mmCIF file of N, CA and C in Angstrom:
data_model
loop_
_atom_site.group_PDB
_atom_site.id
_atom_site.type_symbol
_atom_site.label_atom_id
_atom_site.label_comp_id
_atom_site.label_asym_id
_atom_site.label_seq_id
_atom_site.Cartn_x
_atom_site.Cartn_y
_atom_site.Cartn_z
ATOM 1 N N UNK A 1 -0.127 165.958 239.440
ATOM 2 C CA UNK A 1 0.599 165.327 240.533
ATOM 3 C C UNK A 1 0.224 166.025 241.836
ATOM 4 N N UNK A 2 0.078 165.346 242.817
ATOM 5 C CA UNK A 2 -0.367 165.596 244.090
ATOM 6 C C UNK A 2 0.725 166.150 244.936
ATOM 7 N N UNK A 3 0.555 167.484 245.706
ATOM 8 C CA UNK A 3 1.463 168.270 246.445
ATOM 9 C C UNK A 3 1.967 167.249 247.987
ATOM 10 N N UNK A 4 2.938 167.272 248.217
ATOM 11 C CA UNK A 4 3.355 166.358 249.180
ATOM 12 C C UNK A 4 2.385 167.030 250.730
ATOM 13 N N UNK A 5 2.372 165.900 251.476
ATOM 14 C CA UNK A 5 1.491 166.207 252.550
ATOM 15 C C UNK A 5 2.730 166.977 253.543
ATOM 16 N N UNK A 6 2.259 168.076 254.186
ATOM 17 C CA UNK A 6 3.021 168.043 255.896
ATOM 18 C C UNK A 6 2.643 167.537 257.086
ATOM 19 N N UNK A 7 3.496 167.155 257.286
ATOM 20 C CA UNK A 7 3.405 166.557 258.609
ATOM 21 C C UNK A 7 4.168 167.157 259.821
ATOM 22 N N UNK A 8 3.118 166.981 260.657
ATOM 23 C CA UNK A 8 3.632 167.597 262.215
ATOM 24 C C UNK A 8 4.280 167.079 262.975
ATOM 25 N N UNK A 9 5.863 167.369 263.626
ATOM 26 C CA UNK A 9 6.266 166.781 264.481
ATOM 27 C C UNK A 9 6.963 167.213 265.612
ATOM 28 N N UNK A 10 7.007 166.673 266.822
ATOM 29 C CA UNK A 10 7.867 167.281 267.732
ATOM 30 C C UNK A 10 8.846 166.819 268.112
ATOM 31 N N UNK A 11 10.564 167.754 267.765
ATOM 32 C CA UNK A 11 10.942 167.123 268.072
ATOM 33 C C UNK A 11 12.134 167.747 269.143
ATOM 34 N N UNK A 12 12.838 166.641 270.236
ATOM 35 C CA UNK A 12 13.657 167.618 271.176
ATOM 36 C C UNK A 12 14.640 168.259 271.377
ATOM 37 N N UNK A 13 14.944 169.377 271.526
ATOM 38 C CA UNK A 13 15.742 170.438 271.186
ATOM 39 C C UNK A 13 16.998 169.533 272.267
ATOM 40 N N UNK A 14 17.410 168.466 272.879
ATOM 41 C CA UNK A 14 18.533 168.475 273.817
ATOM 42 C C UNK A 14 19.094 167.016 272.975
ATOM 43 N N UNK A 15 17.845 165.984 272.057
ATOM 44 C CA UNK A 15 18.608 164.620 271.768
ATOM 45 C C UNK A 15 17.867 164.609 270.650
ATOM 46 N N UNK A 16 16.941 165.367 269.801
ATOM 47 C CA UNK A 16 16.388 165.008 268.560
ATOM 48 C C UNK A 16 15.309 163.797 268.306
ATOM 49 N N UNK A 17 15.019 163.423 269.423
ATOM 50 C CA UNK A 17 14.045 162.600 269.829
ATOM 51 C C UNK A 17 12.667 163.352 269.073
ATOM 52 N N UNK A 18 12.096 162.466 267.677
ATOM 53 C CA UNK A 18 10.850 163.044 267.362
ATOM 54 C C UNK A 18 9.720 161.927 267.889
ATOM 55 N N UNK A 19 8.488 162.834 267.848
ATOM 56 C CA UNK A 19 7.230 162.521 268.361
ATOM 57 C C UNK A 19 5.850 162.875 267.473
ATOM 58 N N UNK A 20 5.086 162.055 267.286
ATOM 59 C CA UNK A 20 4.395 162.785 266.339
ATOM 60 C C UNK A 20 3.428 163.350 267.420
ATOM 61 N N UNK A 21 3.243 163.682 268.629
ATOM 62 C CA UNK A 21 2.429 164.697 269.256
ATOM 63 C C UNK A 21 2.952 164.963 270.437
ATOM 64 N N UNK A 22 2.978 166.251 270.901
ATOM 65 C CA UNK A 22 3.712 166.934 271.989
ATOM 66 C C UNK A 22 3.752 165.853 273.412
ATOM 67 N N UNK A 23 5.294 166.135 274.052
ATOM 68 C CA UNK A 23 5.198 165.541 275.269
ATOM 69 C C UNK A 23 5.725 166.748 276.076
ATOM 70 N N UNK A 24 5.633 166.289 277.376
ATOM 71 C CA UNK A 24 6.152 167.673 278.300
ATOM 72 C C UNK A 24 7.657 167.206 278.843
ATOM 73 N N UNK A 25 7.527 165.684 279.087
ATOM 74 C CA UNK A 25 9.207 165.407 279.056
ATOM 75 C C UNK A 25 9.206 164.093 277.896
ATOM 76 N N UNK A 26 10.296 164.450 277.353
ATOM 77 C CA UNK A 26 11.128 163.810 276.685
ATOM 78 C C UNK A 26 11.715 162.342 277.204
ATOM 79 N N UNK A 27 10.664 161.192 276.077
ATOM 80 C CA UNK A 27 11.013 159.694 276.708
ATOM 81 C C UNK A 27 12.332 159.300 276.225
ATOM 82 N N UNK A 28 13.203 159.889 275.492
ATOM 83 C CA UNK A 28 14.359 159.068 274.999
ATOM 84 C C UNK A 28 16.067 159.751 276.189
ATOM 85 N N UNK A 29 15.845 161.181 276.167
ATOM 86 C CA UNK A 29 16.751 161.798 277.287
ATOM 87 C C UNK A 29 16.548 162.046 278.641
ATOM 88 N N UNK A 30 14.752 162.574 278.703
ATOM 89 C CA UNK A 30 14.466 162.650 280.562
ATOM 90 C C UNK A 30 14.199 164.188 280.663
ATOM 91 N N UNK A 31 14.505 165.047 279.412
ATOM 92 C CA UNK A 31 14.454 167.024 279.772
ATOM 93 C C UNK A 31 13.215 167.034 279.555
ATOM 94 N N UNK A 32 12.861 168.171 280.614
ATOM 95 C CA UNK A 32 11.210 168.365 280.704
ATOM 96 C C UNK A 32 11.496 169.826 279.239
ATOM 97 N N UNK A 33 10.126 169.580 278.709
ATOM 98 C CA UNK A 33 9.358 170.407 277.810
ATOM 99 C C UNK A 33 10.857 171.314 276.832
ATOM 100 N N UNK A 34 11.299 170.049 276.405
ATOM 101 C CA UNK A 34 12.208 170.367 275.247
ATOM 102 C C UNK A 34 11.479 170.161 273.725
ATOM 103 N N UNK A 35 10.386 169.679 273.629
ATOM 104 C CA UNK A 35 9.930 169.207 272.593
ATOM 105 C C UNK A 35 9.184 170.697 271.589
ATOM 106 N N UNK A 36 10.161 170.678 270.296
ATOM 107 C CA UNK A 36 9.158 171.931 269.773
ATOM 108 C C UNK A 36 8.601 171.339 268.234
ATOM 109 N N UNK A 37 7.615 171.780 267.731
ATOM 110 C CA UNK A 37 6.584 171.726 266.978
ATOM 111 C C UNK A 37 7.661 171.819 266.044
ATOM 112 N N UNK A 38 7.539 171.260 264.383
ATOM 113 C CA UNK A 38 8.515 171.221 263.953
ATOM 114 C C UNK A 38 7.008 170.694 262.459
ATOM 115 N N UNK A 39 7.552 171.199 260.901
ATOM 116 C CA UNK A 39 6.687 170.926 260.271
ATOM 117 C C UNK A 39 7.864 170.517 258.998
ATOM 118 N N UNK A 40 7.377 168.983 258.409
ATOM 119 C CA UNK A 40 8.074 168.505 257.698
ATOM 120 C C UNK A 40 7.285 167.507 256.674
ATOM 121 N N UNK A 41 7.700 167.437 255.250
ATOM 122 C CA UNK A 41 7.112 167.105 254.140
ATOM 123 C C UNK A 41 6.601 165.343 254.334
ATOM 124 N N UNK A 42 5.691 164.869 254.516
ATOM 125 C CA UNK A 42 5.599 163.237 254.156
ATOM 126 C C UNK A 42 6.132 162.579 253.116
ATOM 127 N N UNK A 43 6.509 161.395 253.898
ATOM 128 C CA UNK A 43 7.283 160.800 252.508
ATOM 129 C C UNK A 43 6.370 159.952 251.479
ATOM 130 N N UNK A 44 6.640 160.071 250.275
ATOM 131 C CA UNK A 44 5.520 159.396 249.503
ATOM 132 C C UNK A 44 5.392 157.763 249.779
ATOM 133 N N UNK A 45 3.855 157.537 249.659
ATOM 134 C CA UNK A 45 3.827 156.247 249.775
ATOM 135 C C UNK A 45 4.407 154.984 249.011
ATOM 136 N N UNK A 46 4.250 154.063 249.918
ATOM 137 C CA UNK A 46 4.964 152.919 248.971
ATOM 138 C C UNK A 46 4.732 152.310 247.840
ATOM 139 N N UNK A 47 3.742 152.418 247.500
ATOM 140 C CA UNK A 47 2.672 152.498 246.284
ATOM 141 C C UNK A 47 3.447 153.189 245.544
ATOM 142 N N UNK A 48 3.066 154.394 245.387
ATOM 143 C CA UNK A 48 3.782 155.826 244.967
ATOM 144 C C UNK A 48 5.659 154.995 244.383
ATOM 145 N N UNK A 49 5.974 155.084 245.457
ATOM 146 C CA UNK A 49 7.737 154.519 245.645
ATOM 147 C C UNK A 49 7.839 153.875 244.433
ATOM 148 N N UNK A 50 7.167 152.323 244.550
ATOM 149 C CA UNK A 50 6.656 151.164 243.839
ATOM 150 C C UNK A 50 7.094 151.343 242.359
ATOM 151 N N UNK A 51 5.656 152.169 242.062
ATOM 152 C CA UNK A 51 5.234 152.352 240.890
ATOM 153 C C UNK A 51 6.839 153.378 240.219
ATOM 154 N N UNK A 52 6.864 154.203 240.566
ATOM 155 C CA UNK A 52 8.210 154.620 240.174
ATOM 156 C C UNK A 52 9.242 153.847 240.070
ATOM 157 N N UNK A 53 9.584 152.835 240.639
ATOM 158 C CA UNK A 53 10.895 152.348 240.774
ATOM 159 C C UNK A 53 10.589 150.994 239.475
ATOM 160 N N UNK A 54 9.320 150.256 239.140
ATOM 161 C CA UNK A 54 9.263 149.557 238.075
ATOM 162 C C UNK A 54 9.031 150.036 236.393
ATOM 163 N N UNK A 55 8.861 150.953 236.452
ATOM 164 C CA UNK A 55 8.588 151.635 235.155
ATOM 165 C C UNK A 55 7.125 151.155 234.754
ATOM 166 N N UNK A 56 6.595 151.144 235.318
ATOM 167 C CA UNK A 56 5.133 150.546 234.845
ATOM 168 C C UNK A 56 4.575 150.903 233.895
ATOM 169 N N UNK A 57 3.966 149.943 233.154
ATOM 170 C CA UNK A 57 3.101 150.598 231.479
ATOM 171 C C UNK A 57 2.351 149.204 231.578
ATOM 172 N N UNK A 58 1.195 150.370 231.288
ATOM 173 C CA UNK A 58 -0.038 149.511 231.124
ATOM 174 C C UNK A 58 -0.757 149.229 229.628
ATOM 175 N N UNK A 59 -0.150 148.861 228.579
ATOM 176 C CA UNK A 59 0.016 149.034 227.646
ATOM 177 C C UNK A 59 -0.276 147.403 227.228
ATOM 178 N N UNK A 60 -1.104 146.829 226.657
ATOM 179 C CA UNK A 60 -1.904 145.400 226.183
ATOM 180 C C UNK A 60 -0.784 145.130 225.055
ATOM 181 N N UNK A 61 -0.604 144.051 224.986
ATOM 182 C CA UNK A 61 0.747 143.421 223.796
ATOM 183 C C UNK A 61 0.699 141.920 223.750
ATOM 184 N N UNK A 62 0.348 141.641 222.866
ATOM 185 C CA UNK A 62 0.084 140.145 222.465
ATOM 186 C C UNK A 62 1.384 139.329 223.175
ATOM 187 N N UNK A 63 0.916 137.905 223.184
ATOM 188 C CA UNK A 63 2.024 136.975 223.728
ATOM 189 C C UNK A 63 3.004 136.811 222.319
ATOM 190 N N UNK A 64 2.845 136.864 221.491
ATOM 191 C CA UNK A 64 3.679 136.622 220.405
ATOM 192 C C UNK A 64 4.334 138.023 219.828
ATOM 193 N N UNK A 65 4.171 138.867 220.627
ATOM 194 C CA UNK A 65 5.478 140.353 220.529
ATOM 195 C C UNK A 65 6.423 140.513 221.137
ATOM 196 N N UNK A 66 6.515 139.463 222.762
ATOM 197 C CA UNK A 66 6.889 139.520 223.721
ATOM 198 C C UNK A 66 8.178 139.067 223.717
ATOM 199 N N UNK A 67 9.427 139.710 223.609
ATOM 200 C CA UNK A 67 10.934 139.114 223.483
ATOM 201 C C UNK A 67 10.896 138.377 224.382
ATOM 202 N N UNK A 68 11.794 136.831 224.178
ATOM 203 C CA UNK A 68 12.116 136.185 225.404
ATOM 204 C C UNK A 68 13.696 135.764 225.408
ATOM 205 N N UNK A 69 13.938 135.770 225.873
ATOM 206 C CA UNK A 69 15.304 136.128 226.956
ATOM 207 C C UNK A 69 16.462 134.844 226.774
ATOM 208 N N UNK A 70 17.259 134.902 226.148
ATOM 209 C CA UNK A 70 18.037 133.463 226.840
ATOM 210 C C UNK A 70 18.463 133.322 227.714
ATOM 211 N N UNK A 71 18.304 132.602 229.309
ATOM 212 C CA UNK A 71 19.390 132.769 230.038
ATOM 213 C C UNK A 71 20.157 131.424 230.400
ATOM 214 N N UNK A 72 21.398 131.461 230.753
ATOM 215 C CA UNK A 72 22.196 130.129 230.691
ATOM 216 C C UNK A 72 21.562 129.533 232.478
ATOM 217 N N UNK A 73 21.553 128.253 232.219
ATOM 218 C CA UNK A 73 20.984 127.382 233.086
ATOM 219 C C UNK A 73 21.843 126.590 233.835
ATOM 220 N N UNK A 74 21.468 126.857 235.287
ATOM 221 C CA UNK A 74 22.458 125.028 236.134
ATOM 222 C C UNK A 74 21.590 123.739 235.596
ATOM 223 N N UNK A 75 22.023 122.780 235.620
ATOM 224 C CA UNK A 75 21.124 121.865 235.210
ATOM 225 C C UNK A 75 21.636 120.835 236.724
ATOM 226 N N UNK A 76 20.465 120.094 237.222
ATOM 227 C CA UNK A 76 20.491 119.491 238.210
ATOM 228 C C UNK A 76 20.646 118.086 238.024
ATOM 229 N N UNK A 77 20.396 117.606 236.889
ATOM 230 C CA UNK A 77 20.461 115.659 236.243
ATOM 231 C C UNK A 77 18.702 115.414 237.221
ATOM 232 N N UNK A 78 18.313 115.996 237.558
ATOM 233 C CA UNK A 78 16.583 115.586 237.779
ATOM 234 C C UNK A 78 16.269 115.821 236.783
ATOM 235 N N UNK A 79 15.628 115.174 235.824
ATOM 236 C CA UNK A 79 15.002 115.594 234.719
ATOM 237 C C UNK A 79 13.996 116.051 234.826
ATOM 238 N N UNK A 80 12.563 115.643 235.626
ATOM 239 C CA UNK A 80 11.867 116.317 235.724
ATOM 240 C C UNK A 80 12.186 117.472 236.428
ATOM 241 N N UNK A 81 12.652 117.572 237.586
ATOM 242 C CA UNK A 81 13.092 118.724 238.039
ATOM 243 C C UNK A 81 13.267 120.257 237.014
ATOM 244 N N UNK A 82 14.441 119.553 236.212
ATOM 245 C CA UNK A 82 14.991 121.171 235.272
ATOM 246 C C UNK A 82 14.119 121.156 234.263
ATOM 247 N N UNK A 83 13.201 119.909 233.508
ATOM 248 C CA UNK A 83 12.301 119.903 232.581
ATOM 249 C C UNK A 83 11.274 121.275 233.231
ATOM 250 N N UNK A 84 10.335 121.213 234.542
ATOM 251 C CA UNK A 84 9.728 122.163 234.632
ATOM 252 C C UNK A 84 10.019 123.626 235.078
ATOM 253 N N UNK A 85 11.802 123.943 235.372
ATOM 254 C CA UNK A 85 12.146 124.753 234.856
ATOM 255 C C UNK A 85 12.566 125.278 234.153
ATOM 256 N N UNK A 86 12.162 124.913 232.915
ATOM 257 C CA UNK A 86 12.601 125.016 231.664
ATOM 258 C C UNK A 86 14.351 125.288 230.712
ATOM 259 N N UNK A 87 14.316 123.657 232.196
ATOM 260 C CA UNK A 87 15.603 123.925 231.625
ATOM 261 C C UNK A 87 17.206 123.628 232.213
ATOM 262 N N UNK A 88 16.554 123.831 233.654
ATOM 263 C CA UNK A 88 17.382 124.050 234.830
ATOM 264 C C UNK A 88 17.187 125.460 235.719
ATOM 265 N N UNK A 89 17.924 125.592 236.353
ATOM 266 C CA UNK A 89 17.908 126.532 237.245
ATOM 267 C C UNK A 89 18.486 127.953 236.459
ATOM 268 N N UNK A 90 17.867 129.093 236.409
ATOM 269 C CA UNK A 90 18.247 130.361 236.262
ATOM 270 C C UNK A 90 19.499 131.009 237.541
ATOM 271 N N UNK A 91 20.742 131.043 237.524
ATOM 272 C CA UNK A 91 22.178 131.503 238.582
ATOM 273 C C UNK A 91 20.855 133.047 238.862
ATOM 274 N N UNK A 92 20.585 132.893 240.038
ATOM 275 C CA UNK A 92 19.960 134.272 240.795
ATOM 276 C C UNK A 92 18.854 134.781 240.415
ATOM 277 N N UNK A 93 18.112 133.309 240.437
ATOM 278 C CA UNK A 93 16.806 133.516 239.975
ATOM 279 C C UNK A 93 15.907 132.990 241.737
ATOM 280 N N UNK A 94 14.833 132.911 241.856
ATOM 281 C CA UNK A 94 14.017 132.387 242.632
ATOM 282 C C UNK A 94 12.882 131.859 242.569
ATOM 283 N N UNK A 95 13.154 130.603 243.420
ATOM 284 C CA UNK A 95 11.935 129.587 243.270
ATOM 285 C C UNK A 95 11.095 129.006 244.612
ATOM 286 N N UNK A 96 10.000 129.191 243.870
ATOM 287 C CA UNK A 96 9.047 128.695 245.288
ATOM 288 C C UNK A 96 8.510 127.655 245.218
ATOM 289 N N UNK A 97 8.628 127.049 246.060
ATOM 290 C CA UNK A 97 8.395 125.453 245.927
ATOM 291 C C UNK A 97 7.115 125.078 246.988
ATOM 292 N N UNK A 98 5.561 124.950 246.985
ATOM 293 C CA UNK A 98 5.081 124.936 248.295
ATOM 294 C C UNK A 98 4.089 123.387 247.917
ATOM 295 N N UNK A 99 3.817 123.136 249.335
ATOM 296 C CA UNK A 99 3.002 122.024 248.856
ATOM 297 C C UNK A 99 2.327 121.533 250.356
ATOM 298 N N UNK A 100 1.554 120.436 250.473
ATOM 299 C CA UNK A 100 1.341 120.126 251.836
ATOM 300 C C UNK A 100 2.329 119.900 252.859
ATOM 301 N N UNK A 101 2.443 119.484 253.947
ATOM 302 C CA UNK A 101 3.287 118.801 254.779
ATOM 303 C C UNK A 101 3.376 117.634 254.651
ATOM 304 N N UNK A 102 4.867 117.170 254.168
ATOM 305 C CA UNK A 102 4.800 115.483 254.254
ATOM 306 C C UNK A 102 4.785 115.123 252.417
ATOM 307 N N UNK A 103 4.989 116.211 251.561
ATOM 308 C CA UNK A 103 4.793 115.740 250.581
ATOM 309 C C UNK A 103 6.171 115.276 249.822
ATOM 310 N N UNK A 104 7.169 115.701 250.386
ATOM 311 C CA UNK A 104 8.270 115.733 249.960
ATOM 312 C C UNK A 104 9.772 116.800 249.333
ATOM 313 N N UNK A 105 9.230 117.695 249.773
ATOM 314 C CA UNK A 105 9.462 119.243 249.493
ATOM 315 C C UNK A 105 11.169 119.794 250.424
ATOM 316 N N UNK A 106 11.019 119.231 251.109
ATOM 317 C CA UNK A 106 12.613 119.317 251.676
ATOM 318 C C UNK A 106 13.578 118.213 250.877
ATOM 319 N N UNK A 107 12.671 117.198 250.798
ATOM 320 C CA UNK A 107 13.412 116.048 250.331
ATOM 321 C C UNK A 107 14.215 116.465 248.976
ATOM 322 N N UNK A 108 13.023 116.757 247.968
ATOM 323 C CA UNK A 108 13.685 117.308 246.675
ATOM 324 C C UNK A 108 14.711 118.533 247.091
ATOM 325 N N UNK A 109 14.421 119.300 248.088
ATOM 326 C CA UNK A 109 15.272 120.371 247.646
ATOM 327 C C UNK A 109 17.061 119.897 248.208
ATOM 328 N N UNK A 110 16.831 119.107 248.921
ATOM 329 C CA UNK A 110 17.919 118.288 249.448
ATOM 330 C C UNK A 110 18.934 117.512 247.721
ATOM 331 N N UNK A 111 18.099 116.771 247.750
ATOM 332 C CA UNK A 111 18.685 116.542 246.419
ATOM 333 C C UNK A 111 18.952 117.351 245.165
ATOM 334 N N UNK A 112 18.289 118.248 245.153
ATOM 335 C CA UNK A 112 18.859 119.158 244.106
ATOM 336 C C UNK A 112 20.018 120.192 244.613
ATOM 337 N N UNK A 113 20.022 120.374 245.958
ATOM 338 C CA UNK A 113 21.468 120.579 246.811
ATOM 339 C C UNK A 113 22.298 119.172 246.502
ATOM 340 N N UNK A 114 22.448 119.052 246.816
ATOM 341 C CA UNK A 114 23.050 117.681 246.738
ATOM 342 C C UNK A 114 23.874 117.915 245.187
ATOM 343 N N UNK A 115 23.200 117.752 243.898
ATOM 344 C CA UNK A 115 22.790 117.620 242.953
ATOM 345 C C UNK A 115 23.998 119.019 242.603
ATOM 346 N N UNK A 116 23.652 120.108 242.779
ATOM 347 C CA UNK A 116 24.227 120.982 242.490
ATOM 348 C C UNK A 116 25.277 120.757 243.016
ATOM 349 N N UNK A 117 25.928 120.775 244.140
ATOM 350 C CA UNK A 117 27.233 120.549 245.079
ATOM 351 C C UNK A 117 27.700 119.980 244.312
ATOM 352 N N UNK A 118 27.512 118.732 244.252
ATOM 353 C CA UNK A 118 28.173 118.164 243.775
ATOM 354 C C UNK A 118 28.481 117.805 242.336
ATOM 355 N N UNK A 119 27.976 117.498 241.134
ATOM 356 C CA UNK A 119 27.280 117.499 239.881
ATOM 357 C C UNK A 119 28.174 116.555 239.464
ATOM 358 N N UNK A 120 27.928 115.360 240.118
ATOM 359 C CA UNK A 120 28.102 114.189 239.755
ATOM 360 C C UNK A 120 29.353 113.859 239.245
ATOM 361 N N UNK A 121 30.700 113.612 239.543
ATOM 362 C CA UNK A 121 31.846 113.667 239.705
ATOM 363 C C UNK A 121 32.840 114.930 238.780
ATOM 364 N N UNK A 122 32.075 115.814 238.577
ATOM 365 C CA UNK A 122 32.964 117.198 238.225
ATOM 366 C C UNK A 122 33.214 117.855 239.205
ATOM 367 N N UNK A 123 34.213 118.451 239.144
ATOM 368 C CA UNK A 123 34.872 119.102 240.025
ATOM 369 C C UNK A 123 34.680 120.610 240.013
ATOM 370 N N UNK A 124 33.138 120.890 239.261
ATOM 371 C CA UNK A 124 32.717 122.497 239.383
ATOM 372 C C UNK A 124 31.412 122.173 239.999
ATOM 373 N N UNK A 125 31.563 121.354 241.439
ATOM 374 C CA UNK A 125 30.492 121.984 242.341
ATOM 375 C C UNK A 125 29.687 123.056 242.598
ATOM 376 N N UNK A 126 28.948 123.922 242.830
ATOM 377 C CA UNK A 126 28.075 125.387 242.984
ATOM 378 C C UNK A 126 28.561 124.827 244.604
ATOM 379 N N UNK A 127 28.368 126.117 245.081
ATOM 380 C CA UNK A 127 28.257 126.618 246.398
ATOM 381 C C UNK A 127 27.181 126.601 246.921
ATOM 382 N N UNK A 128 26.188 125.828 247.881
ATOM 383 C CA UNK A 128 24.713 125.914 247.846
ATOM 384 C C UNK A 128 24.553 126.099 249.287
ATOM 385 N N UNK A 129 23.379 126.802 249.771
ATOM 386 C CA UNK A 129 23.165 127.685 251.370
ATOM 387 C C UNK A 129 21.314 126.656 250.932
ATOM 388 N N UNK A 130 21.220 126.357 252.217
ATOM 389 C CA UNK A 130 20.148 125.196 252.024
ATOM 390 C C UNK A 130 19.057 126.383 253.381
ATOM 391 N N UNK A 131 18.252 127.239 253.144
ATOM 392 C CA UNK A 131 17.085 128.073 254.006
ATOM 393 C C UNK A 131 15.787 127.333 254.758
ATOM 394 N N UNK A 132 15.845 126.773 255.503
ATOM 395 C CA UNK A 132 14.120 126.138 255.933
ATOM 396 C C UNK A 132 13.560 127.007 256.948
ATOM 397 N N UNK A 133 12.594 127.853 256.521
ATOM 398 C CA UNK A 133 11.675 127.499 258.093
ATOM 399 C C UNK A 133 10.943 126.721 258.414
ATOM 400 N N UNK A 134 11.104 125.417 258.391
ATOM 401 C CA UNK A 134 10.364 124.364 258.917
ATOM 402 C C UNK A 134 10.749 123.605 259.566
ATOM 403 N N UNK A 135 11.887 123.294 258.796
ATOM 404 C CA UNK A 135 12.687 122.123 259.516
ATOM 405 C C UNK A 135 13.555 122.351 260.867
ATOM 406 N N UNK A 136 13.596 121.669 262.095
ATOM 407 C CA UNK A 136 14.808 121.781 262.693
ATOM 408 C C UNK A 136 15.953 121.258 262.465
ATOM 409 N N UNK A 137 16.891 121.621 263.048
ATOM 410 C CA UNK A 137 18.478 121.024 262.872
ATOM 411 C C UNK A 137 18.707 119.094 262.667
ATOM 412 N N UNK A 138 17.888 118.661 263.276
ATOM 413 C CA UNK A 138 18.432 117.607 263.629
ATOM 414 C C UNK A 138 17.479 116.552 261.846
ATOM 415 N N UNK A 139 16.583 117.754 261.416
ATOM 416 C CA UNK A 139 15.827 117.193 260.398
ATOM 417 C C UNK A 139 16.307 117.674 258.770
#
């Protein structure tokens, strides 16, 4: 394992204002030549971070060893829709939906809002938050 890097910094003895190379006044308070040399560990990279935080194993394992999961599903009444998610919707899962412009891609997601809200005269609607960056308000 690799020894953490130091890093140099200056920082000012009147507001703590750091710099990674000396100034003679200080841009965040205005005191001339408060800034002192100061030596502190780098933080590991994000890579580094990454790889720690997923448990990674690189370890080859056939598709037929591979546990799979039940998880309970919204179902939307699109059939194709929940057909190619095998199923319906995974509660706090995420889906990306991309395609040209103009293909219909707000439209569906409209209706499967829709769809969920409401679920067709039951009275256990989902709560649904509808995200575009594309669309404006009036669309």
């Amino acid at each position: 394992m690799k020894l953490s890097k130091v890093k140099t910094i200056f920082r000012c003895q009147e507001c703590g204002y750091a710099s990674p190379r000396w100034l003679g006044k200080c841009p965040d308070c205005g005191a001339w030549n408060t800034l002192v040399e100061e030596k502190e560990a780098a933080a590991p990279s994000m890579a580094r971070q990454a790889r720690q935080l997923t448990e990674f194993s690189s370890e080859v394992m056939p598709l037929e060893k591979v546990s799979i999961e039940k998880f309970s599903r919204l179902t939307t009444d699109i059939s194709e829709f929940d057909r190619i998610l095998g199923g319906g919707i995974v509660p706090g899962s995420l889906i990306l939906l991309g395609g040209p412009p103009g293909i219909g891609k707000s439209t569906l997601m409209l209706q499967v809002s829709a769809a969920l809200a409401g679920k067709k005269g039951s009275d256990k609607g989902q709560a649904v938050l509808y995200v575009s960056g594309e669309e404006s308000l009036s669309q």
